[in-house]
Amino acid sequence: MPAPELSSRQLRAFTALAEQRNFTRAAQTCHLSQPAFSALIRTLEETLGARLFDRDTRSVQLTPEGRLFEPSARRLLDDMQGAIGDLADHAQRRKGRVSVAALPSLAAGWLPAILAEFMQAWPGITVELHDALSDACIAQLRSHQADFALAATGAGAAAASDLRGRKLCDDRFHLVCRKDHPLASAARLTARQLAPWPFIQMARNSSVRQSLDAALHPLRLNAVFEVEHLATVMGLVEAGIGISVVPELTLFHFRRETLVTRPLPLPGLTRTIYLVQRREGSLSVAAQTLHDLILARLGTLHQ
C-alpha cells in the first residue's frame, strides 16, 4: 500500500494545533479561517486513517496516535524548509559549487583575475580549478568532474555530438629566444629560419605542439628537448640551449630581461581557445554565473 501524500499546509496546521491546543488560535497562526483550518485537520486525519486530536468544548488534546505523529511531522517540516532554504541559497548564489577545467597557460594567465572577481562577488560559492592539457580537460568534462572546460580542442572535439564549444579567441604564436640570439634582430621571420637552430619542443599531446606540427609540416625542427611545462621551456631558452615557439597567451612566462619574444606570422600557425560544455543538461546557477563572467571578460579577446 503506498504511503499517504501529505502537504506542507497540513503539517503546519497539525503542529500549530499541537502547540496552541485551540482551533481559533491555531487557525490565526496559519492565517486561515477556522472552518478552513478545521477542514485541513479533518483531511489530514482522513489521509492518515487515524484521529490525531481529542476535541471537546473546553480543550483540544493529542491522541496517542497524534503524539506518535508529532515528532515525524516536525522533522518533515524542518526537512522541507531546509531543502527550500538550501535551494534558495543556491538560486541566489549564496551557496554553490562550480568546477572548471582549463589549460595550464589559461589557468595561470588570465583566468585567476576572473576567478578572483567571481569569488569576491559570491564568496559562498566554492570554485574548483583543474589545470590540465586539452584532452584531459575534455575527459573531465565528459566524466562530469568539470562543469565546463577552457581548452584548445580543435574544431572536431568542440563540435562533437556530446559537446558544444564556443570560440573565445585565436591564440597566435611567438618566437622566444635570448636577446643575443641572431633571430632576435632578424628582419623577417620564416619557418625555414627556425629549422637549423636547437629547438625546445613541448610534449606531443599538448595543444601547443599539435598546432606547431600542423603549421610547419613537413618541415622538421632541430629539437634538442621535449618538455611538459612552459616554465621549463623558459629556463632552457634563457640558458641559451635553444629557441622555442609559444602561444601569445603564455607569454607571461617569458617576461625576462634576457629574453625576446617576436610575433611569428606563419600561415595556419594559431590555436583556437574554446569554452566547451556538455550538450545535455543545464549548468547550475553557480556554474552559469562563472560561464557568463568568462564570456563577458574574454569573449572579445584578440578579436
PDB file of C-alpha atoms in Angstrom:
ATOM      1  CA  MET A   1       0.000   0.000   0.000  1.00  0.00           C
ATOM      2  CA  PRO A   2       1.543   3.352  -0.995  1.00  0.00           C
ATOM      3  CA  ALA A   3       2.318   5.871   1.737  1.00  0.00           C
ATOM      4  CA  PRO A   4      -0.208   8.705   2.065  1.00  0.00           C
ATOM      5  CA  GLU A   5       0.730  12.033   0.500  1.00  0.00           C
ATOM      6  CA  LEU A   6       0.895  14.918   2.932  1.00  0.00           C
ATOM      7  CA  SER A   7       1.088  18.623   2.171  1.00  0.00           C
ATOM      8  CA  SER A   8       3.145  21.222   3.995  1.00  0.00           C
ATOM      9  CA  ARG A   9      -0.124  23.090   4.779  1.00  0.00           C
ATOM     10  CA  GLN A  10      -1.452  20.016   6.570  1.00  0.00           C
ATOM     11  CA  LEU A  11       1.765  19.560   8.522  1.00  0.00           C
ATOM     12  CA  ARG A  12       1.870  23.229   9.556  1.00  0.00           C
ATOM     13  CA  ALA A  13      -1.767  23.075  10.640  1.00  0.00           C
ATOM     14  CA  PHE A  14      -1.093  19.949  12.698  1.00  0.00           C
ATOM     15  CA  THR A  15       1.954  21.437  14.510  1.00  0.00           C
ATOM     16  CA  ALA A  16       0.109  24.715  15.118  1.00  0.00           C
ATOM     17  CA  LEU A  17      -2.817  22.906  16.750  1.00  0.00           C
ATOM     18  CA  ALA A  18      -0.451  20.657  18.734  1.00  0.00           C
ATOM     19  CA  GLU A  19       1.172  23.805  20.157  1.00  0.00           C
ATOM     20  CA  GLN A  20      -1.896  26.025  20.631  1.00  0.00           C
ATOM     21  CA  ARG A  21      -4.378  23.328  21.710  1.00  0.00           C
ATOM     22  CA  ASN A  22      -7.050  25.691  20.446  1.00  0.00           C
ATOM     23  CA  PHE A  23      -8.618  25.768  16.958  1.00  0.00           C
ATOM     24  CA  THR A  24      -9.175  29.532  16.870  1.00  0.00           C
ATOM     25  CA  ARG A  25      -5.618  30.448  17.876  1.00  0.00           C
ATOM     26  CA  ALA A  26      -4.098  27.759  15.634  1.00  0.00           C
ATOM     27  CA  ALA A  27      -6.165  28.980  12.663  1.00  0.00           C
ATOM     28  CA  GLN A  28      -4.937  32.542  13.268  1.00  0.00           C
ATOM     29  CA  THR A  29      -1.336  31.291  13.388  1.00  0.00           C
ATOM     30  CA  CYS A  30      -1.821  29.692   9.964  1.00  0.00           C
ATOM     31  CA  HIS A  31      -3.680  32.742   8.600  1.00  0.00           C
ATOM     32  CA  LEU A  32      -6.796  30.647   7.882  1.00  0.00           C
ATOM     33  CA  SER A  33     -10.427  30.930   8.814  1.00  0.00           C
ATOM     34  CA  GLN A  34     -11.498  28.478  11.497  1.00  0.00           C
ATOM     35  CA  PRO A  35     -13.717  26.431   9.111  1.00  0.00           C
ATOM     36  CA  ALA A  36     -10.878  26.157   6.589  1.00  0.00           C
ATOM     37  CA  PHE A  37      -8.431  25.192   9.330  1.00  0.00           C
ATOM     38  CA  SER A  38     -10.805  22.559  10.745  1.00  0.00           C
ATOM     39  CA  ALA A  39     -11.260  21.109   7.258  1.00  0.00           C
ATOM     40  CA  LEU A  40      -7.471  20.900   6.849  1.00  0.00           C
ATOM     41  CA  ILE A  41      -7.108  18.951  10.103  1.00  0.00           C
ATOM     42  CA  ARG A  42     -10.003  16.681   9.141  1.00  0.00           C
ATOM     43  CA  THR A  43      -8.488  15.834   5.721  1.00  0.00           C
ATOM     44  CA  LEU A  44      -5.127  15.128   7.400  1.00  0.00           C
ATOM     45  CA  GLU A  45      -6.753  12.655   9.778  1.00  0.00           C
ATOM     46  CA  GLU A  46      -8.630  11.045   6.889  1.00  0.00           C
ATOM     47  CA  THR A  47      -5.416  10.773   4.874  1.00  0.00           C
ATOM     48  CA  LEU A  48      -3.588   9.115   7.764  1.00  0.00           C
ATOM     49  CA  GLY A  49      -6.563   6.986   8.786  1.00  0.00           C
ATOM     50  CA  ALA A  50      -6.225   7.988  12.437  1.00  0.00           C
ATOM     51  CA  ARG A  51      -7.679  10.574  14.807  1.00  0.00           C
ATOM     52  CA  LEU A  52      -4.899  12.907  15.914  1.00  0.00           C
ATOM     53  CA  PHE A  53      -6.786  15.161  18.358  1.00  0.00           C
ATOM     54  CA  ASP A  54      -9.391  14.665  21.029  1.00  0.00           C
ATOM     55  CA  ARG A  55     -11.742  17.655  20.991  1.00  0.00           C
ATOM     56  CA  ASP A  56     -14.395  18.823  23.376  1.00  0.00           C
ATOM     57  CA  THR A  57     -15.923  22.197  24.162  1.00  0.00           C
ATOM     58  CA  ARG A  58     -13.133  23.083  26.585  1.00  0.00           C
ATOM     59  CA  SER A  59      -9.894  21.590  25.272  1.00  0.00           C
ATOM     60  CA  VAL A  60      -8.002  20.009  22.425  1.00  0.00           C
ATOM     61  CA  GLN A  61      -5.536  17.222  23.234  1.00  0.00           C
ATOM     62  CA  LEU A  62      -3.279  14.992  21.129  1.00  0.00           C
ATOM     63  CA  THR A  63      -4.390  11.391  20.921  1.00  0.00           C
ATOM     64  CA  PRO A  64      -1.739   8.648  21.354  1.00  0.00           C
ATOM     65  CA  GLU A  65      -1.515   8.497  17.569  1.00  0.00           C
ATOM     66  CA  GLY A  66      -1.143  12.300  17.469  1.00  0.00           C
ATOM     67  CA  ARG A  67       1.718  12.147  19.990  1.00  0.00           C
ATOM     68  CA  LEU A  68       3.344   9.424  17.872  1.00  0.00           C
ATOM     69  CA  PHE A  69       2.997  11.519  14.715  1.00  0.00           C
ATOM     70  CA  GLU A  70       4.168  14.844  16.183  1.00  0.00           C
ATOM     71  CA  PRO A  71       7.986  14.345  16.037  1.00  0.00           C
ATOM     72  CA  SER A  72       7.745  12.975  12.494  1.00  0.00           C
ATOM     73  CA  ALA A  73       5.603  15.916  11.390  1.00  0.00           C
ATOM     74  CA  ARG A  74       8.084  18.413  12.817  1.00  0.00           C
ATOM     75  CA  ARG A  75      11.006  16.578  11.203  1.00  0.00           C
ATOM     76  CA  LEU A  76       9.234  16.544   7.825  1.00  0.00           C
ATOM     77  CA  LEU A  77       8.566  20.269   8.069  1.00  0.00           C
ATOM     78  CA  ASP A  78      12.156  21.002   9.093  1.00  0.00           C
ATOM     79  CA  ASP A  79      13.481  18.897   6.201  1.00  0.00           C
ATOM     80  CA  MET A  80      11.140  20.615   3.759  1.00  0.00           C
ATOM     81  CA  GLN A  81      12.060  24.090   4.988  1.00  0.00           C
ATOM     82  CA  GLY A  82      15.751  23.169   4.932  1.00  0.00           C
ATOM     83  CA  ALA A  83      15.508  21.907   1.355  1.00  0.00           C
ATOM     84  CA  ILE A  84      13.654  25.037   0.233  1.00  0.00           C
ATOM     85  CA  GLY A  85      16.141  27.275   2.022  1.00  0.00           C
ATOM     86  CA  ASP A  86      19.124  25.408   0.569  1.00  0.00           C
ATOM     87  CA  LEU A  87      17.695  25.661  -2.929  1.00  0.00           C
ATOM     88  CA  ALA A  88      17.025  29.369  -2.449  1.00  0.00           C
ATOM     89  CA  ASP A  89      20.634  29.873  -1.281  1.00  0.00           C
ATOM     90  CA  HIS A  90      21.878  28.185  -4.454  1.00  0.00           C
ATOM     91  CA  ALA A  91      19.467  30.121  -6.659  1.00  0.00           C
ATOM     92  CA  GLN A  92      20.541  33.414  -5.052  1.00  0.00           C
ATOM     93  CA  ARG A  93      24.231  32.374  -5.292  1.00  0.00           C
ATOM     94  CA  ARG A  94      24.724  32.446  -1.533  1.00  0.00           C
ATOM     95  CA  LYS A  95      25.891  28.825  -1.831  1.00  0.00           C
ATOM     96  CA  GLY A  96      27.003  26.535  -4.614  1.00  0.00           C
ATOM     97  CA  ARG A  97      29.897  24.837  -6.332  1.00  0.00           C
ATOM     98  CA  VAL A  98      31.441  25.235  -9.765  1.00  0.00           C
ATOM     99  CA  SER A  99      34.244  23.209 -11.309  1.00  0.00           C
ATOM    100  CA  VAL A 100      36.191  24.363 -14.361  1.00  0.00           C
ATOM    101  CA  ALA A 101      38.928  22.570 -16.298  1.00  0.00           C
ATOM    102  CA  ALA A 102      41.414  24.819 -18.080  1.00  0.00           C
ATOM    103  CA  LEU A 103      44.665  24.676 -19.985  1.00  0.00           C
ATOM    104  CA  PRO A 104      47.603  25.437 -17.644  1.00  0.00           C
ATOM    105  CA  SER A 105      48.505  28.518 -19.690  1.00  0.00           C
ATOM    106  CA  LEU A 106      44.988  29.874 -19.139  1.00  0.00           C
ATOM    107  CA  ALA A 107      44.745  28.722 -15.525  1.00  0.00           C
ATOM    108  CA  ALA A 108      47.945  30.617 -14.719  1.00  0.00           C
ATOM    109  CA  GLY A 109      47.411  33.534 -17.121  1.00  0.00           C
ATOM    110  CA  TRP A 110      44.156  35.459 -17.443  1.00  0.00           C
ATOM    111  CA  LEU A 111      41.796  33.123 -15.589  1.00  0.00           C
ATOM    112  CA  PRO A 112      42.944  33.909 -11.999  1.00  0.00           C
ATOM    113  CA  ALA A 113      41.801  37.536 -12.247  1.00  0.00           C
ATOM    114  CA  ILE A 114      38.343  36.365 -13.331  1.00  0.00           C
ATOM    115  CA  LEU A 115      38.196  33.788 -10.533  1.00  0.00           C
ATOM    116  CA  ALA A 116      39.193  36.456  -8.010  1.00  0.00           C
ATOM    117  CA  GLU A 117      36.408  38.739  -9.258  1.00  0.00           C
ATOM    118  CA  PHE A 118      33.903  35.876  -9.104  1.00  0.00           C
ATOM    119  CA  MET A 119      34.914  34.755  -5.599  1.00  0.00           C
ATOM    120  CA  GLN A 120      34.753  38.306  -4.282  1.00  0.00           C
ATOM    121  CA  ALA A 121      31.263  38.801  -5.704  1.00  0.00           C
ATOM    122  CA  TRP A 122      29.925  35.408  -4.496  1.00  0.00           C
ATOM    123  CA  PRO A 123      32.058  34.276  -1.534  1.00  0.00           C
ATOM    124  CA  GLY A 124      29.667  31.468  -0.614  1.00  0.00           C
ATOM    125  CA  ILE A 125      30.324  29.576  -3.856  1.00  0.00           C
ATOM    126  CA  THR A 126      33.139  27.011  -3.862  1.00  0.00           C
ATOM    127  CA  VAL A 127      35.285  27.057  -7.006  1.00  0.00           C
ATOM    128  CA  GLU A 128      37.310  24.067  -8.202  1.00  0.00           C
ATOM    129  CA  LEU A 129      40.009  24.536 -10.848  1.00  0.00           C
ATOM    130  CA  HIS A 130      41.534  21.613 -12.757  1.00  0.00           C
ATOM    131  CA  ASP A 131      44.576  22.696 -14.780  1.00  0.00           C
ATOM    132  CA  ALA A 132      45.263  20.117 -17.455  1.00  0.00           C
ATOM    133  CA  LEU A 133      46.060  19.656 -21.145  1.00  0.00           C
ATOM    134  CA  SER A 134      43.171  19.863 -23.596  1.00  0.00           C
ATOM    135  CA  ASP A 135      42.478  16.128 -23.842  1.00  0.00           C
ATOM    136  CA  ALA A 136      42.386  15.820 -20.046  1.00  0.00           C
ATOM    137  CA  CYS A 137      40.105  18.883 -19.787  1.00  0.00           C
ATOM    138  CA  ILE A 138      37.640  17.289 -22.204  1.00  0.00           C
ATOM    139  CA  ALA A 139      37.815  13.954 -20.357  1.00  0.00           C
ATOM    140  CA  GLN A 140      36.981  15.698 -17.067  1.00  0.00           C
ATOM    141  CA  LEU A 141      34.086  17.461 -18.752  1.00  0.00           C
ATOM    142  CA  ARG A 142      32.701  14.208 -20.126  1.00  0.00           C
ATOM    143  CA  SER A 143      33.051  12.462 -16.748  1.00  0.00           C
ATOM    144  CA  HIS A 144      31.204  15.349 -15.021  1.00  0.00           C
ATOM    145  CA  GLN A 145      34.257  16.271 -12.942  1.00  0.00           C
ATOM    146  CA  ALA A 146      34.095  19.710 -14.586  1.00  0.00           C
ATOM    147  CA  ASP A 147      31.061  21.838 -15.401  1.00  0.00           C
ATOM    148  CA  PHE A 148      32.793  23.294 -18.447  1.00  0.00           C
ATOM    149  CA  ALA A 149      36.274  23.470 -19.932  1.00  0.00           C
ATOM    150  CA  LEU A 150      38.566  26.096 -21.425  1.00  0.00           C
ATOM    151  CA  ALA A 151      40.589  24.212 -23.983  1.00  0.00           C
ATOM    152  CA  ALA A 152      42.188  24.280 -27.413  1.00  0.00           C
ATOM    153  CA  THR A 153      40.161  21.312 -28.563  1.00  0.00           C
ATOM    154  CA  GLY A 154      40.215  21.813 -32.316  1.00  0.00           C
ATOM    155  CA  ALA A 155      37.018  22.083 -34.327  1.00  0.00           C
ATOM    156  CA  GLY A 156      36.370  18.330 -34.175  1.00  0.00           C
ATOM    157  CA  ALA A 157      36.163  17.974 -30.398  1.00  0.00           C
ATOM    158  CA  ALA A 158      34.352  21.277 -29.981  1.00  0.00           C
ATOM    159  CA  ALA A 159      31.689  20.072 -32.417  1.00  0.00           C
ATOM    160  CA  ALA A 160      31.439  16.523 -31.014  1.00  0.00           C
ATOM    161  CA  SER A 161      27.930  15.111 -30.688  1.00  0.00           C
ATOM    162  CA  ASP A 162      28.011  15.240 -26.878  1.00  0.00           C
ATOM    163  CA  LEU A 163      29.765  18.609 -26.567  1.00  0.00           C
ATOM    164  CA  ARG A 164      29.336  22.148 -27.774  1.00  0.00           C
ATOM    165  CA  GLY A 165      32.083  24.716 -27.942  1.00  0.00           C
ATOM    166  CA  ARG A 166      32.019  28.480 -28.074  1.00  0.00           C
ATOM    167  CA  LYS A 167      35.049  30.215 -29.516  1.00  0.00           C
ATOM    168  CA  LEU A 168      36.772  32.610 -27.143  1.00  0.00           C
ATOM    169  CA  CYS A 169      39.774  33.698 -29.180  1.00  0.00           C
ATOM    170  CA  ASP A 170      42.501  32.795 -31.646  1.00  0.00           C
ATOM    171  CA  ASP A 171      45.842  32.474 -29.898  1.00  0.00           C
ATOM    172  CA  ARG A 172      48.711  33.468 -32.181  1.00  0.00           C
ATOM    173  CA  PHE A 173      52.259  32.214 -31.779  1.00  0.00           C
ATOM    174  CA  HIS A 174      55.534  33.961 -30.967  1.00  0.00           C
ATOM    175  CA  LEU A 175      59.177  33.094 -31.242  1.00  0.00           C
ATOM    176  CA  VAL A 176      61.008  33.224 -27.908  1.00  0.00           C
ATOM    177  CA  CYS A 177      64.809  33.416 -27.779  1.00  0.00           C
ATOM    178  CA  ARG A 178      67.628  35.137 -25.947  1.00  0.00           C
ATOM    179  CA  LYS A 179      68.314  38.814 -26.703  1.00  0.00           C
ATOM    180  CA  ASP A 180      71.723  37.916 -28.088  1.00  0.00           C
ATOM    181  CA  HIS A 181      70.349  35.278 -30.477  1.00  0.00           C
ATOM    182  CA  PRO A 182      70.592  36.108 -34.222  1.00  0.00           C
ATOM    183  CA  LEU A 183      66.819  35.645 -34.659  1.00  0.00           C
ATOM    184  CA  ALA A 184      66.122  38.325 -32.043  1.00  0.00           C
ATOM    185  CA  SER A 185      67.008  41.005 -34.598  1.00  0.00           C
ATOM    186  CA  ALA A 186      66.270  39.236 -37.881  1.00  0.00           C
ATOM    187  CA  ALA A 187      64.391  41.490 -40.295  1.00  0.00           C
ATOM    188  CA  ARG A 188      61.804  38.862 -41.136  1.00  0.00           C
ATOM    189  CA  LEU A 189      60.975  35.524 -39.550  1.00  0.00           C
ATOM    190  CA  THR A 190      60.161  32.445 -41.630  1.00  0.00           C
ATOM    191  CA  ALA A 191      59.713  28.781 -40.808  1.00  0.00           C
ATOM    192  CA  ARG A 192      62.950  27.850 -42.593  1.00  0.00           C
ATOM    193  CA  GLN A 193      64.872  30.324 -40.458  1.00  0.00           C
ATOM    194  CA  LEU A 194      63.824  28.365 -37.363  1.00  0.00           C
ATOM    195  CA  ALA A 195      64.774  24.930 -38.665  1.00  0.00           C
ATOM    196  CA  PRO A 196      68.575  24.943 -38.138  1.00  0.00           C
ATOM    197  CA  TRP A 197      68.528  26.224 -34.559  1.00  0.00           C
ATOM    198  CA  PRO A 198      68.318  23.966 -31.478  1.00  0.00           C
ATOM    199  CA  PHE A 199      64.631  23.945 -30.574  1.00  0.00           C
ATOM    200  CA  ILE A 200      62.792  23.334 -27.301  1.00  0.00           C
ATOM    201  CA  GLN A 201      59.616  21.374 -28.069  1.00  0.00           C
ATOM    202  CA  MET A 202      56.514  20.912 -25.958  1.00  0.00           C
ATOM    203  CA  ALA A 203      55.124  17.402 -25.349  1.00  0.00           C
ATOM    204  CA  ARG A 204      53.382  15.776 -28.305  1.00  0.00           C
ATOM    205  CA  ASN A 205      49.984  15.690 -26.554  1.00  0.00           C
ATOM    206  CA  SER A 206      49.966  19.444 -25.877  1.00  0.00           C
ATOM    207  CA  SER A 207      47.864  21.829 -27.954  1.00  0.00           C
ATOM    208  CA  VAL A 208      50.966  23.980 -28.472  1.00  0.00           C
ATOM    209  CA  ARG A 209      52.898  21.119 -30.076  1.00  0.00           C
ATOM    210  CA  GLN A 210      49.945  19.935 -32.155  1.00  0.00           C
ATOM    211  CA  SER A 211      49.343  23.425 -33.548  1.00  0.00           C
ATOM    212  CA  LEU A 212      53.044  23.895 -34.329  1.00  0.00           C
ATOM    213  CA  ASP A 213      53.427  20.490 -36.010  1.00  0.00           C
ATOM    214  CA  ALA A 214      50.353  21.084 -38.188  1.00  0.00           C
ATOM    215  CA  ALA A 215      51.513  24.532 -39.318  1.00  0.00           C
ATOM    216  CA  LEU A 216      55.133  23.533 -40.073  1.00  0.00           C
ATOM    217  CA  HIS A 217      54.529  20.139 -41.707  1.00  0.00           C
ATOM    218  CA  PRO A 218      56.549  18.734 -43.445  1.00  0.00           C
ATOM    219  CA  LEU A 219      59.359  20.925 -42.073  1.00  0.00           C
ATOM    220  CA  ARG A 220      61.261  19.269 -39.220  1.00  0.00           C
ATOM    221  CA  LEU A 221      62.709  21.282 -36.377  1.00  0.00           C
ATOM    222  CA  ASN A 222      66.032  20.583 -34.689  1.00  0.00           C
ATOM    223  CA  ALA A 223      64.514  19.507 -31.365  1.00  0.00           C
ATOM    224  CA  VAL A 224      67.006  19.108 -28.518  1.00  0.00           C
ATOM    225  CA  PHE A 225      64.499  18.824 -25.667  1.00  0.00           C
ATOM    226  CA  GLU A 226      60.843  17.845 -25.397  1.00  0.00           C
ATOM    227  CA  VAL A 227      59.300  19.064 -22.130  1.00  0.00           C
ATOM    228  CA  GLU A 228      55.928  19.199 -20.384  1.00  0.00           C
ATOM    229  CA  HIS A 229      55.890  22.662 -18.839  1.00  0.00           C
ATOM    230  CA  LEU A 230      56.289  26.185 -20.172  1.00  0.00           C
ATOM    231  CA  ALA A 231      58.363  27.184 -17.160  1.00  0.00           C
ATOM    232  CA  THR A 232      60.882  24.549 -18.270  1.00  0.00           C
ATOM    233  CA  VAL A 233      60.853  25.970 -21.802  1.00  0.00           C
ATOM    234  CA  MET A 234      61.610  29.390 -20.351  1.00  0.00           C
ATOM    235  CA  GLY A 235      64.533  28.102 -18.289  1.00  0.00           C
ATOM    236  CA  LEU A 236      66.101  26.228 -21.200  1.00  0.00           C
ATOM    237  CA  VAL A 237      65.721  29.159 -23.593  1.00  0.00           C
ATOM    238  CA  GLU A 238      67.126  31.591 -21.032  1.00  0.00           C
ATOM    239  CA  ALA A 239      70.134  29.312 -20.563  1.00  0.00           C
ATOM    240  CA  GLY A 240      70.830  29.577 -24.296  1.00  0.00           C
ATOM    241  CA  ILE A 241      70.170  25.912 -25.025  1.00  0.00           C
ATOM    242  CA  GLY A 242      67.646  26.622 -27.749  1.00  0.00           C
ATOM    243  CA  ILE A 243      64.767  28.690 -29.097  1.00  0.00           C
ATOM    244  CA  SER A 244      61.052  27.933 -28.943  1.00  0.00           C
ATOM    245  CA  VAL A 245      57.659  28.979 -30.313  1.00  0.00           C
ATOM    246  CA  VAL A 246      54.782  29.527 -27.871  1.00  0.00           C
ATOM    247  CA  PRO A 247      51.217  30.969 -27.933  1.00  0.00           C
ATOM    248  CA  GLU A 248      50.613  34.606 -27.083  1.00  0.00           C
ATOM    249  CA  LEU A 249      48.533  33.679 -24.033  1.00  0.00           C
ATOM    250  CA  THR A 250      51.621  32.045 -22.494  1.00  0.00           C
ATOM    251  CA  LEU A 251      53.999  34.989 -22.914  1.00  0.00           C
ATOM    252  CA  PHE A 252      53.762  35.941 -19.234  1.00  0.00           C
ATOM    253  CA  HIS A 253      56.154  33.011 -18.629  1.00  0.00           C
ATOM    254  CA  PHE A 254      58.809  34.719 -20.760  1.00  0.00           C
ATOM    255  CA  ARG A 255      58.883  38.260 -19.362  1.00  0.00           C
ATOM    256  CA  ARG A 256      62.601  38.298 -18.668  1.00  0.00           C
ATOM    257  CA  GLU A 257      65.180  40.981 -19.440  1.00  0.00           C
ATOM    258  CA  THR A 258      67.343  38.330 -21.075  1.00  0.00           C
ATOM    259  CA  LEU A 259      64.621  37.163 -23.498  1.00  0.00           C
ATOM    260  CA  VAL A 260      62.924  38.481 -26.621  1.00  0.00           C
ATOM    261  CA  THR A 261      59.509  37.469 -27.925  1.00  0.00           C
ATOM    262  CA  ARG A 262      58.506  38.196 -31.524  1.00  0.00           C
ATOM    263  CA  PRO A 263      55.265  37.503 -33.393  1.00  0.00           C
ATOM    264  CA  LEU A 264      55.646  34.620 -35.823  1.00  0.00           C
ATOM    265  CA  PRO A 265      53.248  35.293 -38.732  1.00  0.00           C
ATOM    266  CA  LEU A 266      53.279  31.853 -40.311  1.00  0.00           C
ATOM    267  CA  PRO A 267      50.183  30.702 -42.263  1.00  0.00           C
ATOM    268  CA  GLY A 268      47.951  28.474 -40.174  1.00  0.00           C
ATOM    269  CA  LEU A 269      50.018  28.863 -37.012  1.00  0.00           C
ATOM    270  CA  THR A 270      47.308  29.555 -34.467  1.00  0.00           C
ATOM    271  CA  ARG A 271      45.314  27.691 -31.864  1.00  0.00           C
ATOM    272  CA  THR A 272      41.679  28.406 -31.079  1.00  0.00           C
ATOM    273  CA  ILE A 273      40.547  28.572 -27.466  1.00  0.00           C
ATOM    274  CA  TYR A 274      37.019  27.304 -26.807  1.00  0.00           C
ATOM    275  CA  LEU A 275      34.682  27.323 -23.857  1.00  0.00           C
ATOM    276  CA  VAL A 276      33.306  23.769 -24.050  1.00  0.00           C
ATOM    277  CA  GLN A 277      30.341  22.238 -22.219  1.00  0.00           C
ATOM    278  CA  ARG A 278      28.114  19.210 -22.474  1.00  0.00           C
ATOM    279  CA  ARG A 279      25.181  19.466 -24.875  1.00  0.00           C
ATOM    280  CA  GLU A 280      22.814  17.667 -22.495  1.00  0.00           C
ATOM    281  CA  GLY A 281      21.711  19.260 -19.253  1.00  0.00           C
ATOM    282  CA  SER A 282      21.799  22.763 -17.838  1.00  0.00           C
ATOM    283  CA  LEU A 283      24.572  24.338 -15.832  1.00  0.00           C
ATOM    284  CA  SER A 284      23.936  25.074 -12.170  1.00  0.00           C
ATOM    285  CA  VAL A 285      23.301  28.697 -11.258  1.00  0.00           C
ATOM    286  CA  ALA A 286      26.855  28.943  -9.886  1.00  0.00           C
ATOM    287  CA  ALA A 287      28.440  27.402 -12.996  1.00  0.00           C
ATOM    288  CA  GLN A 288      26.321  29.520 -15.339  1.00  0.00           C
ATOM    289  CA  THR A 289      27.366  32.665 -13.490  1.00  0.00           C
ATOM    290  CA  LEU A 290      31.082  31.900 -13.886  1.00  0.00           C
ATOM    291  CA  HIS A 291      30.493  30.828 -17.503  1.00  0.00           C
ATOM    292  CA  ASP A 292      28.816  34.162 -18.271  1.00  0.00           C
ATOM    293  CA  LEU A 293      31.513  36.158 -16.465  1.00  0.00           C
ATOM    294  CA  ILE A 294      34.239  34.488 -18.536  1.00  0.00           C
ATOM    295  CA  LEU A 295      32.366  35.297 -21.749  1.00  0.00           C
ATOM    296  CA  ALA A 296      31.842  38.877 -20.628  1.00  0.00           C
ATOM    297  CA  ARG A 297      35.528  39.373 -19.826  1.00  0.00           C
ATOM    298  CA  LEU A 298      37.116  37.334 -22.601  1.00  0.00           C
ATOM    299  CA  GLY A 299      34.568  36.877 -25.363  1.00  0.00           C
ATOM    300  CA  THR A 300      36.246  39.521 -27.489  1.00  0.00           C
ATOM    301  CA  LEU A 301      39.822  38.678 -26.553  1.00  0.00           C
ATOM    302  CA  HIS A 302      42.163  39.092 -29.540  1.00  0.00           C
ATOM    303  CA  GLN A 303      39.228  39.556 -31.926  1.00  0.00           C
TER     304      GLN A 303
END
